[in-house]
mmCIF file of C-alpha atoms and ligand atoms in Angstrom:
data_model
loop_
_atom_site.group_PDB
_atom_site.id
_atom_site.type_symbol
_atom_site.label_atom_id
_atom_site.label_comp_id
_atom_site.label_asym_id
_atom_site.label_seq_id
_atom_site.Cartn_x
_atom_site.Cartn_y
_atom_site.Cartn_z
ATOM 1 C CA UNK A 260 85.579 113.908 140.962
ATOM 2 C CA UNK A 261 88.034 111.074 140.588
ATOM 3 C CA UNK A 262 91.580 112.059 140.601
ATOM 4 C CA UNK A 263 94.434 110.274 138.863
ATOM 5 C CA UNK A 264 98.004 111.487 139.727
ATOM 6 C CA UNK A 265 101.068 110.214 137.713
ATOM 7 C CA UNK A 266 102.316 107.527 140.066
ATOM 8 C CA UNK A 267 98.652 105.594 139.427
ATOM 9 C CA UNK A 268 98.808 106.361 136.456
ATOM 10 C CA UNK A 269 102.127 104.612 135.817
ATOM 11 C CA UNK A 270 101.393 101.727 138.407
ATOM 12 C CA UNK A 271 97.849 100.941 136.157
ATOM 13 C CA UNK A 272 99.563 100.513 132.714
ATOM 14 C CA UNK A 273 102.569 98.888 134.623
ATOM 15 C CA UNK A 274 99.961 96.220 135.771
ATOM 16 C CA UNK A 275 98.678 96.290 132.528
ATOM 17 C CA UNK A 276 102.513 95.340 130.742
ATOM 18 C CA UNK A 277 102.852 92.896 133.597
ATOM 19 C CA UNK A 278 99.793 90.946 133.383
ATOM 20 C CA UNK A 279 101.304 91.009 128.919
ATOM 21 C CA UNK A 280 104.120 90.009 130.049
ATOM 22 C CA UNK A 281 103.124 87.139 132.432
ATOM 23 C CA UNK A 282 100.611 85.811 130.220
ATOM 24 C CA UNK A 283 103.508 86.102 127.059
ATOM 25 C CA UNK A 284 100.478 87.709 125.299
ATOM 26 C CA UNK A 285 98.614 84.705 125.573
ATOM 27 C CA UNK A 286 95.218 84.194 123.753
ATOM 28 C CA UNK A 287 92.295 83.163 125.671
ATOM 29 C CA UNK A 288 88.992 81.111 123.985
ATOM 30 C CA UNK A 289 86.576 83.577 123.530
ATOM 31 C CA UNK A 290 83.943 82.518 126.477
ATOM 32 C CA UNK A 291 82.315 84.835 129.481
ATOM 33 C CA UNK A 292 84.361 86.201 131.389
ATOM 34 C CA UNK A 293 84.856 86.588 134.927
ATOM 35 C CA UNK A 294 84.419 90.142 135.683
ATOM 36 C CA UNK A 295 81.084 90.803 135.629
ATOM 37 C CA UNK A 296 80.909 92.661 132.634
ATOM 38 C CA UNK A 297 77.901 91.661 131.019
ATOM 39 C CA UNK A 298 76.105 92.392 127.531
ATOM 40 C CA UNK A 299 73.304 94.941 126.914
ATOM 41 C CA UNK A 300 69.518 93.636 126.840
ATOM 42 C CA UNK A 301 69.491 95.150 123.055
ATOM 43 C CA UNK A 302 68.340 98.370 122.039
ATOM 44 C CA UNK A 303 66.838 100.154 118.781
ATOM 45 C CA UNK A 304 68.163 99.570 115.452
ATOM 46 C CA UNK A 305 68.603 103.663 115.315
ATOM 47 C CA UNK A 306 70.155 104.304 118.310
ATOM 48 C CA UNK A 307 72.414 106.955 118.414
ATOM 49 C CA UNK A 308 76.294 105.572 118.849
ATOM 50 C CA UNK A 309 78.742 108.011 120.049
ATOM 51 C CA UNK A 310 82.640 107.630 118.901
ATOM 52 C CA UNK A 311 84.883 109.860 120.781
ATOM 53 C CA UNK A 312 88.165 109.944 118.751
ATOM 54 C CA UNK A 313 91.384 112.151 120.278
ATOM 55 C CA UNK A 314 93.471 114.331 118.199
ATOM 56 C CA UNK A 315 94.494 113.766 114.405
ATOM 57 C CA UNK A 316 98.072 112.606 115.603
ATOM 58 C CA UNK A 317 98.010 109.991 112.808
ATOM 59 C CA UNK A 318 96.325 108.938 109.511
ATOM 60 C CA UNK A 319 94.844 105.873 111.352
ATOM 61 C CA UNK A 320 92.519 108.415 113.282
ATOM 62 C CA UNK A 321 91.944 110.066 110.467
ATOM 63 C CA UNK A 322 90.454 106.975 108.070
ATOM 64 C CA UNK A 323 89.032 105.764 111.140
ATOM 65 C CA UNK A 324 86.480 108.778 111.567
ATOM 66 C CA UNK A 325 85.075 107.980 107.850
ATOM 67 C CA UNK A 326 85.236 104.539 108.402
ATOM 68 C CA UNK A 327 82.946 104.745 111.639
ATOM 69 C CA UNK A 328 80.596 107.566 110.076
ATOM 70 C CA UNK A 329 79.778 105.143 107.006
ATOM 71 C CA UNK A 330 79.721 101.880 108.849
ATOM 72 C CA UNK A 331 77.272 103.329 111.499
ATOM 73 C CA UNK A 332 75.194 104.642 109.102
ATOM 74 C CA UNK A 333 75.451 101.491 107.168
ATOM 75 C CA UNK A 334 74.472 99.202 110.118
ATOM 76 C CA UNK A 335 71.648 102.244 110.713
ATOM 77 C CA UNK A 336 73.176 103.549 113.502
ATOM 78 C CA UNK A 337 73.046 107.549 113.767
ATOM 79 C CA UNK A 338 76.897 107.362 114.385
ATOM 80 C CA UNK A 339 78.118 111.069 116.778
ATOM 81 C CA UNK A 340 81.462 110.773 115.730
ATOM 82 C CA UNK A 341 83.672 113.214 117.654
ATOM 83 C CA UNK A 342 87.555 114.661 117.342
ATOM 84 C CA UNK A 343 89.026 116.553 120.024
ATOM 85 C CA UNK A 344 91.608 118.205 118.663
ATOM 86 C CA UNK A 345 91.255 120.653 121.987
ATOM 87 C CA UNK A 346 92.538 118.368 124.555
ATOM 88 C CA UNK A 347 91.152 116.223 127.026
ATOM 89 C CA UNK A 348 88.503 118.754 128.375
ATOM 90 C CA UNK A 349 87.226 118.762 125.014
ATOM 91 C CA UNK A 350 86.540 115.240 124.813
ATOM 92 C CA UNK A 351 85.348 115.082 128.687
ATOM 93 C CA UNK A 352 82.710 117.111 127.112
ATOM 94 C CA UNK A 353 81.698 115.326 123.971
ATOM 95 C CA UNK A 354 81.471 112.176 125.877
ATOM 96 C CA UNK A 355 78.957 114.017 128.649
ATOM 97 C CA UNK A 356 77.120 115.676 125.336
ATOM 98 C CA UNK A 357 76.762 112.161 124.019
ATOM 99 C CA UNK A 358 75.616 110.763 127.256
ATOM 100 C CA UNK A 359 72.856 113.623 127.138
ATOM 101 C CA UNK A 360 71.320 112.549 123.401
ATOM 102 C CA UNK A 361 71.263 108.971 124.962
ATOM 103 C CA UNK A 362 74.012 106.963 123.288
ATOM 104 C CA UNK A 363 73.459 103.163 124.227
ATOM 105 C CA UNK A 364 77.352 102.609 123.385
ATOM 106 C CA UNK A 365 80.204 104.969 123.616
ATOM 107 C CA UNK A 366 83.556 104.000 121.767
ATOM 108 C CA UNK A 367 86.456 105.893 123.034
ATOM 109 C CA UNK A 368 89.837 106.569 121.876
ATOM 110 C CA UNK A 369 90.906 108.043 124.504
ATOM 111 C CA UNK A 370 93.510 110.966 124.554
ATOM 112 C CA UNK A 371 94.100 110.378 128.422
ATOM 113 C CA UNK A 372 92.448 106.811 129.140
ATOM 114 C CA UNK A 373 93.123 108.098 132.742
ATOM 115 C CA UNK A 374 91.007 111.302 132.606
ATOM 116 C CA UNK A 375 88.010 110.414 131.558
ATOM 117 C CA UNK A 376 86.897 108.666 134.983
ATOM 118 C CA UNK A 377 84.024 110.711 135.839
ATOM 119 C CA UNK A 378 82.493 110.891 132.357
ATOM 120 C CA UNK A 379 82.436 106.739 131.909
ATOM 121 C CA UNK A 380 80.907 106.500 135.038
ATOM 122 C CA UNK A 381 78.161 108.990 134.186
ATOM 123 C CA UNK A 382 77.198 107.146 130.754
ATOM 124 C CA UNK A 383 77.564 103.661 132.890
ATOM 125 C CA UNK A 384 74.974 105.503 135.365
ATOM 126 C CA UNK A 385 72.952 106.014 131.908
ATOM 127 C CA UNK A 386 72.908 102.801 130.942
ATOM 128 C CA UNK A 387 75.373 103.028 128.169
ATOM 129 C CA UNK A 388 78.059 100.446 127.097
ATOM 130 C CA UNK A 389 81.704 101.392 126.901
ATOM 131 C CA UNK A 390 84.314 100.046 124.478
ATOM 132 C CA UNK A 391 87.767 101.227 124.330
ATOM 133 C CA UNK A 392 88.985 101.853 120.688
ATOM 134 C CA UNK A 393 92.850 101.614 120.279
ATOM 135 C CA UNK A 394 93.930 102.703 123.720
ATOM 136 C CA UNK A 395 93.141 101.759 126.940
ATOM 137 C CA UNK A 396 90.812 103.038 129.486
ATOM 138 C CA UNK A 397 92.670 102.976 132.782
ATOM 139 C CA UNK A 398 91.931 103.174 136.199
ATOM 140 C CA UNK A 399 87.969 102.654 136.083
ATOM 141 C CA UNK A 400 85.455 100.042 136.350
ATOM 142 C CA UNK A 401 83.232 101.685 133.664
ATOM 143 C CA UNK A 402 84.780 100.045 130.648
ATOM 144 C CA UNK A 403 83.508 96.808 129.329
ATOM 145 C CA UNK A 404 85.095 95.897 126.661
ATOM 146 C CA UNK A 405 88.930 96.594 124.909
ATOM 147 C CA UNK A 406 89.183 96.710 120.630
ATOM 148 C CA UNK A 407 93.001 96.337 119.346
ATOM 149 C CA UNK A 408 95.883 95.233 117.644
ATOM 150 C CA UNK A 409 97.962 93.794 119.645
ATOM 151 C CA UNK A 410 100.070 96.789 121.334
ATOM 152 C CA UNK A 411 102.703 94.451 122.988
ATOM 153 C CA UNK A 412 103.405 92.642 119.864
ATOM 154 C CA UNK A 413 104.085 96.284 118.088
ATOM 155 C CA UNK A 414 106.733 96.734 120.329
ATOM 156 C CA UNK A 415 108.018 93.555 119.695
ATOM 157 C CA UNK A 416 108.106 93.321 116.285
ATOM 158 C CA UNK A 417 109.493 97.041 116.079
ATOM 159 C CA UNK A 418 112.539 95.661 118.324
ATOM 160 C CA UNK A 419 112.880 92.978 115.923
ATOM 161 C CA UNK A 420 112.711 94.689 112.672
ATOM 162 C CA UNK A 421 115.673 97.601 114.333
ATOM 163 C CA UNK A 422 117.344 94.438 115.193
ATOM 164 C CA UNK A 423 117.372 92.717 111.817
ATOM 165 C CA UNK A 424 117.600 96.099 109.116
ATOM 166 C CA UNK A 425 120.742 96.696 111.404
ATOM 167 C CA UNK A 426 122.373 93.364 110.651
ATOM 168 C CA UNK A 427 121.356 93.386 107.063
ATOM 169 C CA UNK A 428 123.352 96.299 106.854
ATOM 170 C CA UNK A 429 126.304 95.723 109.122
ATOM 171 C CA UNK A 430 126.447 92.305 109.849
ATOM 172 C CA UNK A 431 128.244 92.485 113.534
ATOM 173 C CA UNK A 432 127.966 95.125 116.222
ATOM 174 C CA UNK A 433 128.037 96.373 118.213
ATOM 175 C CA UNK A 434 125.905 98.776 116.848
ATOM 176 C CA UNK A 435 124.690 102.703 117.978
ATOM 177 C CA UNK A 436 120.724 103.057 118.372
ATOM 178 C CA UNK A 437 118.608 105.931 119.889
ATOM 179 C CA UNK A 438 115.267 104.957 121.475
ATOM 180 C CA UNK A 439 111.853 107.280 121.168
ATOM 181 C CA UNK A 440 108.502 106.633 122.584
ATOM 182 C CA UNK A 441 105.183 107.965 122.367
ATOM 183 C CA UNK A 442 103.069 110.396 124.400
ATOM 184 C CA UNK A 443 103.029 109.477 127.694
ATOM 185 C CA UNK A 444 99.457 110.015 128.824
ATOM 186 C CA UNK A 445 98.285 107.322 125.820
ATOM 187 C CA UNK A 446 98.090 104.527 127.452
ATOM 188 C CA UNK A 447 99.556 102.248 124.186
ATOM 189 C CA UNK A 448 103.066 104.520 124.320
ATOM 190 C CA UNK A 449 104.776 102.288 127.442
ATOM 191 C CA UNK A 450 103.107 99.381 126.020
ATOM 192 C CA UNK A 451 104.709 99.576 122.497
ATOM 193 C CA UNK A 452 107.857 100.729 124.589
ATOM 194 C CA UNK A 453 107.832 97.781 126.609
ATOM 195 C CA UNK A 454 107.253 95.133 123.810
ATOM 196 C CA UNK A 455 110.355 96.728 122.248
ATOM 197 C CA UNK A 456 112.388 96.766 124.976
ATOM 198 C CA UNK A 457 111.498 92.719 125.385
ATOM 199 C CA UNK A 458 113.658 91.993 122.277
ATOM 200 C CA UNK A 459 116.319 94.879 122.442
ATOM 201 C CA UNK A 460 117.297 95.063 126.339
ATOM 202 C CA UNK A 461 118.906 91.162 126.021
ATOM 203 C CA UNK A 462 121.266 93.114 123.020
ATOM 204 C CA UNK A 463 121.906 95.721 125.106
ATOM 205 C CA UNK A 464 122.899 94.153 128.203
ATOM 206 C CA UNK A 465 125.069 91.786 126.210
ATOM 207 C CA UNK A 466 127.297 94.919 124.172
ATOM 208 C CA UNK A 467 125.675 94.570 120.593
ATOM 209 C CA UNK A 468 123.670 97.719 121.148
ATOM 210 C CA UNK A 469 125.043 101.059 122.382
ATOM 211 C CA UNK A 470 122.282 103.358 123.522
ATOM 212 C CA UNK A 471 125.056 106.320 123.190
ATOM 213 C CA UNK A 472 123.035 109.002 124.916
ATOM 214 C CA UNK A 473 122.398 106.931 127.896
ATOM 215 C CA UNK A 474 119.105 107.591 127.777
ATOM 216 C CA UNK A 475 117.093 104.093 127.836
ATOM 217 C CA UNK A 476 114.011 104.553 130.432
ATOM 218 C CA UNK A 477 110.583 105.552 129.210
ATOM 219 C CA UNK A 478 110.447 108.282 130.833
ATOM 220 C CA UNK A 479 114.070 109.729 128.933
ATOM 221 C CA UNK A 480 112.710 108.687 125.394
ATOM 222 C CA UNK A 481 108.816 109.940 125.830
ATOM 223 C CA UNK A 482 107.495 112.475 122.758
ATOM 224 C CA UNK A 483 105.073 114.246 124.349
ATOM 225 C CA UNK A 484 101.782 114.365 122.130
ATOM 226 C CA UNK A 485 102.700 112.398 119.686
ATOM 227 C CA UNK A 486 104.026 115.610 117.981
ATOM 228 C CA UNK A 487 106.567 115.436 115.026
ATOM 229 C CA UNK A 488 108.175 118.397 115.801
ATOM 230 C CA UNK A 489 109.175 116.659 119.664
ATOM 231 C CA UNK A 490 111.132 114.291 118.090
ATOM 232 C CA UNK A 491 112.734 116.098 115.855
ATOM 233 C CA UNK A 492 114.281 118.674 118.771
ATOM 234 C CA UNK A 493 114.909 115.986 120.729
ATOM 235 C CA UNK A 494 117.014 113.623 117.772
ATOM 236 C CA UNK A 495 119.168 117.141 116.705
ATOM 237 C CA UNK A 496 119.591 117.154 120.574
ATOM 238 C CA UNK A 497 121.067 114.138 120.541
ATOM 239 C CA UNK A 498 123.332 114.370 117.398
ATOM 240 C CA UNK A 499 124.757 117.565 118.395
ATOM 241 C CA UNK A 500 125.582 115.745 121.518
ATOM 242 C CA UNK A 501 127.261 112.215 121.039
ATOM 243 C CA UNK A 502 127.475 111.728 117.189
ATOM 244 C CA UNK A 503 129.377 114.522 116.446
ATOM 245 C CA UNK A 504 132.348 112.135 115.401
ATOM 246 C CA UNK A 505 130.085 108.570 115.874
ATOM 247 C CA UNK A 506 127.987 106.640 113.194
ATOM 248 C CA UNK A 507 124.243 106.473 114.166
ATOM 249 C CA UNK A 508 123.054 102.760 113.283
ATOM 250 C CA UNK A 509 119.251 102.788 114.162
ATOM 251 C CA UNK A 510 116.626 104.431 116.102
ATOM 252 C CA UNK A 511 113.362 103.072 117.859
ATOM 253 C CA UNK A 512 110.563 104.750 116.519
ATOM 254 C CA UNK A 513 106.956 104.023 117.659
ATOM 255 C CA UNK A 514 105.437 105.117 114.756
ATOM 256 C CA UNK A 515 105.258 106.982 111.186
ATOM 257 C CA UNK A 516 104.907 110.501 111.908
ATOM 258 C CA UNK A 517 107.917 110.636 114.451
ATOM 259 C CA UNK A 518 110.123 108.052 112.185
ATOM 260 C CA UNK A 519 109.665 110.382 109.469
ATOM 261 C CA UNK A 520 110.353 113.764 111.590
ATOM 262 C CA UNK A 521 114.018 111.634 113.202
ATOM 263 C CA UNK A 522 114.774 111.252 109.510
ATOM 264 C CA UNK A 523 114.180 114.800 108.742
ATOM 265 C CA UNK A 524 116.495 115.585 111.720
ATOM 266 C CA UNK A 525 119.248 112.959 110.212
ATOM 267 C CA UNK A 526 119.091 114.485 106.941
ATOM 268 C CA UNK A 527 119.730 117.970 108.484
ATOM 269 C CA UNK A 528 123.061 116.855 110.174
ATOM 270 C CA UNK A 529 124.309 115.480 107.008
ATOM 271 C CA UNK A 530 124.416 111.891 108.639
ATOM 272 C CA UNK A 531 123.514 108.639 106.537
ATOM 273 C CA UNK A 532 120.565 107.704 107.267
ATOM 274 C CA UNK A 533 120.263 104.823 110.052
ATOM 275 C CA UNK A 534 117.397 101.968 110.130
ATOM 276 C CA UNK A 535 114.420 104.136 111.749
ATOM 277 C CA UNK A 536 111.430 101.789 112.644
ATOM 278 C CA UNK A 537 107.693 103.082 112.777
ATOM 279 C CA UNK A 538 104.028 102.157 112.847
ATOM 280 C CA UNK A 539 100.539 102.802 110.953
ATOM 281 C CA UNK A 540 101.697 102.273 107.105
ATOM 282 C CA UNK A 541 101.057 105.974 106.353
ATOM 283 C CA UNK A 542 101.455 106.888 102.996
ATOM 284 C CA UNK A 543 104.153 108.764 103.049
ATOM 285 C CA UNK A 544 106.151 106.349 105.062
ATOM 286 C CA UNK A 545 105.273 104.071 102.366
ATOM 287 C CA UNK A 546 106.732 105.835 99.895
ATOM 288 C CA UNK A 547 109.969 106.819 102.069
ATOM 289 C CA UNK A 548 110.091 102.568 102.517
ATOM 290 C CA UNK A 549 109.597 101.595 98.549
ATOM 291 C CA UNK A 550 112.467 104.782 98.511
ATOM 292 C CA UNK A 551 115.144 102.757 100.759
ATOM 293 C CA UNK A 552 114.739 105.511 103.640
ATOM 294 C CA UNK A 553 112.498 104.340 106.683
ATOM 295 C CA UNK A 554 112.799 100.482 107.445
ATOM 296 C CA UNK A 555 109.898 99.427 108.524
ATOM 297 C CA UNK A 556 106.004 99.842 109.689
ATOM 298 C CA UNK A 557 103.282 98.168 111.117
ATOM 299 C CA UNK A 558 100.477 97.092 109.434
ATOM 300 C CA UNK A 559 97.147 97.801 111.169
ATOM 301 C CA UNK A 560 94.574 98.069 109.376
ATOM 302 C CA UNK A 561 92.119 100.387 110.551
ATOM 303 C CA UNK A 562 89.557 99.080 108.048
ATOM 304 C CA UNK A 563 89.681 96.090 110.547
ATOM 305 C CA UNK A 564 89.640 97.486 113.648
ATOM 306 C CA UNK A 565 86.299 99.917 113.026
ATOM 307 C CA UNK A 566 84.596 96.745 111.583
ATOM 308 C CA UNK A 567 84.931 94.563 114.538
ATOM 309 C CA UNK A 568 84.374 97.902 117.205
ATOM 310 C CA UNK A 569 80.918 97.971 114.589
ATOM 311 C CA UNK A 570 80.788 94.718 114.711
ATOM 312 C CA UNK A 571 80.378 94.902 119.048
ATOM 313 C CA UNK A 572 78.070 97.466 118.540
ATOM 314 C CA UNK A 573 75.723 95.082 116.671
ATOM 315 C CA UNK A 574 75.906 92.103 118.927
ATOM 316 C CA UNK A 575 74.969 94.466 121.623
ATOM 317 C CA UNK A 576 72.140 95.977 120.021
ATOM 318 C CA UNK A 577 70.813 92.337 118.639
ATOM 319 C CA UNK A 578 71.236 91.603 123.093
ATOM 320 C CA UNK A 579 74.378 89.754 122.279
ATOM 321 C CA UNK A 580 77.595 89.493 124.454
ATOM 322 C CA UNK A 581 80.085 90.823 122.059
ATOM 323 C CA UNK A 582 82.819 88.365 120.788
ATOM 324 C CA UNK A 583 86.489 88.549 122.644
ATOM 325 C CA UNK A 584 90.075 86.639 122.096
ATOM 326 C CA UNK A 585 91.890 87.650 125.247
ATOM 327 C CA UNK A 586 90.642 87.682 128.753
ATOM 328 C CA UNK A 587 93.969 88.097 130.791
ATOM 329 C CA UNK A 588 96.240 90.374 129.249
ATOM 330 C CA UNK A 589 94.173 93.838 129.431
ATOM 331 C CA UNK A 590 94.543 95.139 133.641
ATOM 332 C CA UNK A 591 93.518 98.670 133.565
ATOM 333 C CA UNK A 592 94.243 98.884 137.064
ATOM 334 C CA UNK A 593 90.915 98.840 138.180
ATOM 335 C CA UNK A 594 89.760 95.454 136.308
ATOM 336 C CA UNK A 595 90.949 92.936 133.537
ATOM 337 C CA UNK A 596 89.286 94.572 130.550
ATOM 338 C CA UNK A 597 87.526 91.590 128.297
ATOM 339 C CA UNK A 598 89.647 92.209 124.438
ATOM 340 C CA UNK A 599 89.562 91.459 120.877
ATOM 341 C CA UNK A 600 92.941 92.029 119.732
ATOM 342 C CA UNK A 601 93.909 91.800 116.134
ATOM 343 C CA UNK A 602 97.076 91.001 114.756
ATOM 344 C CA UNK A 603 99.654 93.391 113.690
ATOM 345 C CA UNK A 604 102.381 93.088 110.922
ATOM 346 C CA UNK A 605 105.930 93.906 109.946
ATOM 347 C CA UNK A 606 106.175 95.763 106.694
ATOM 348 C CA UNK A 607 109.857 96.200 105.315
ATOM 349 C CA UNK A 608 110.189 96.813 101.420
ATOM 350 C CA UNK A 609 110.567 93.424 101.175
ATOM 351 C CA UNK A 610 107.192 92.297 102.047
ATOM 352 C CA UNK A 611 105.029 95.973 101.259
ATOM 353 C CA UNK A 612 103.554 94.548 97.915
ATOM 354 C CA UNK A 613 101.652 91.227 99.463
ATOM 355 C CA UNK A 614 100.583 92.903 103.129
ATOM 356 C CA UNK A 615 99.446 95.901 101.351
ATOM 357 C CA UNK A 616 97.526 93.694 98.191
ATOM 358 C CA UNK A 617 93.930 94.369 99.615
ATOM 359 C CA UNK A 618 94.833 98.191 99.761
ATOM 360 C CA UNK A 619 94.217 99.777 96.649
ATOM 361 C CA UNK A 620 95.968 103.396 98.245
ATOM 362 C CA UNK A 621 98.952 101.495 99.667
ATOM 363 C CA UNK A 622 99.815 98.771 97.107
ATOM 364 C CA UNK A 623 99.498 101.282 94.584
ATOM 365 C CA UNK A 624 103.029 102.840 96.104
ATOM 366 C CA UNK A 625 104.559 99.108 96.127
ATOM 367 C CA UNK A 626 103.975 99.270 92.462
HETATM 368 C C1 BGC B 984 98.063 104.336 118.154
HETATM 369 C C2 BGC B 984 99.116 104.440 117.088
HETATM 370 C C3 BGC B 984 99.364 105.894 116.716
HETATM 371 C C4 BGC B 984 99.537 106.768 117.946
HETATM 372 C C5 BGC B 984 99.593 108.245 117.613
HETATM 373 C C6 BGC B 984 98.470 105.201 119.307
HETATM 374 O O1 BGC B 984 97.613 105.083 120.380
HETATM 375 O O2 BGC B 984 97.909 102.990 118.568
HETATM 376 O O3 BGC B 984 98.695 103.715 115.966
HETATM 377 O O4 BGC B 984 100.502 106.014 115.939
HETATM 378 O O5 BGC B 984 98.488 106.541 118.848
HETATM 379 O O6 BGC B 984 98.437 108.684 116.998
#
């Protein structure tokens, strides 16, 4: 039984910033890489797939579990596509119950990429390929390939967009933020954290932004699961302590759900409402951005990102090493994980009606 303690844990997805960071996100040509990974000798059409989702903590996991049931079938695949709303023992076990029916490739969206150690080893030991969906898998050999957007360049752009909706508003600081983060045991939270904190800890070290709480590390600004009502306790924590008689100016928010509860919290305390970032183009954060309430999201499309995790799964059926972009930037602490990152983008009102024109849901709310 491997073991993972907190201090790995951290050290892993710190290697993982730190190799982002040295390689400034850095594409690679899609080529072989150098880590032994190497594609499947092919396997039947109608092979069973297994998908291993983690909780419903956003829509994106939610369109992604139709989007993999119909594309599977649609490739014919018999697609096992899995939540595990339960917790991480949960989806230990649908990924051992999939290794039993004989999946030839696993996706994983890990709840804990840094619990699932024993499990990827087994379906390795069974001859099945692993591809991590979203998040990473840390700490383990037994992942071969990494499907994306580009977690980094979240954080970036959310740092930006805080950065500018602040300025468009007030045009000099210095200006009051708050900063949240996301669950700490998905391995995208620190990322996304750490792509922020690339744009906004140059402002803060130079006076134009005022973290008033004093809370800036990770570990201060962490919503555990990913769970709405987190952040709201923690945001009317931090009104009722240091904004009794200040202006709030913006808050760092890693995505939708948790922009949208800070809001809520705002509203509550009777304080105008600050530029709140976020991240997954929800619909209802759509409609709070056309309404001049959140600032911003990301676009990712999840549409995207199941078609090219499909997409991997037919190369490697066809005996075909599946197509990467980015050979450097994805250390799991155990091994550079081979990626195909996508590209994510800023939405602000401004620019909702043309990112969102292929989405008949979305750009129906630009309207
Ligand atoms: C995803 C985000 C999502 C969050 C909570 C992250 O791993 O990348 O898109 O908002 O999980 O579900």
């Amino acid at each position: 039984m491997l073991k993972f303690n907190k201090s790995v844990k951290s050290l892993a997805v710190i290697a993982a910033v730190s190799a982002l960071a040295l390689t400034g996100c850095g594409r690679a040509d899609t080529g072989s890489s150098s880590n032994g990974t190497s594609a499947a000798a092919g396997f039947p059409q109608d092979s069973e797939i297994g998908v291993a989702l983690p909780q419903k903590t956003s829509e994106n996991w939610v369109l992604a579990e139709s989007l993999f049931n119909d594309g599977l079938k649609t490739a014919g695949f018999k697609g096992n596509v899995q939540f595990a709303n339960g917790g991480v023992s949960e989806q230990q076990n649908q990924i051992s119950s999939m290794i039993t029916k004989g999946a030839k490739v696993i996706i994983v969206g890990a709840i804990d990429g840094a619990q699932l150690g024993t499990q990827l080893k087994q379906a390795k030991d069974a001859g099945a390929t692993i591809i991590a969906y979203d998040r990473l898998l840390l700490n383990t050999d037994n992942v071969d390939y990494y499907v994306a957007y580009d977690n980094y360049k979240v954080g970036q752009l959310q740092g930006q967009a805080l950065l500018d909706g602040m300025k468009a508003k007030k045009p000099t600081g210095p200006y009051n933020v708050e900063l949240f983060a996301g669950s700490p045991d998905d391995a995208n939270a620190k990322v996304f954290f750490d792509g922020a904190m690339n744009v906004l800890q140059p402002k803060i070290d130079d006076g134009t932004l005022k973290v008033v709480s004093g809370q800036k590390s990770f570990e201060q600004a962490v919503t555990q699961g990913w769970k709405a009502e987190n952040a709201q306790k923690r945001m009317d924590t931090l009104l009722t302590g240091n904004y009794t008689s200040k202006a709030l100016d913006g808050v760092l928010s890693p995505n939708d759900t948790l922009a949208r509860a800070i809001l809520t919290s705002v509203k509550a305390a009777g304080k105008p409402t600050p530029i709140v970032t976020g991240q997954d183009s929800e619909v209802e954060s759509v409609k709070s951005i056309m309404a001049g309430e959140q600032y911003s999201t990301i676009n990712k499309d999840t549409r995207a990102l199941v078609a090219h995790a499909i997409q991997m799964v037919k190369d490697l059926q066809a005996g075909k090493k599946p197509e990467v972009n980015d050979d450097k930037s994805y250390n799991n602490g155990n091994k550079v994980v081979p990626a195909f990152l996508l590209v994510p983008h800023i939405v602000t009102k401004a620019n909702a009606a043309k990112e969102y024109a292929n989405d008949p849901t979305l750009s129906a709310l630009t309207k």
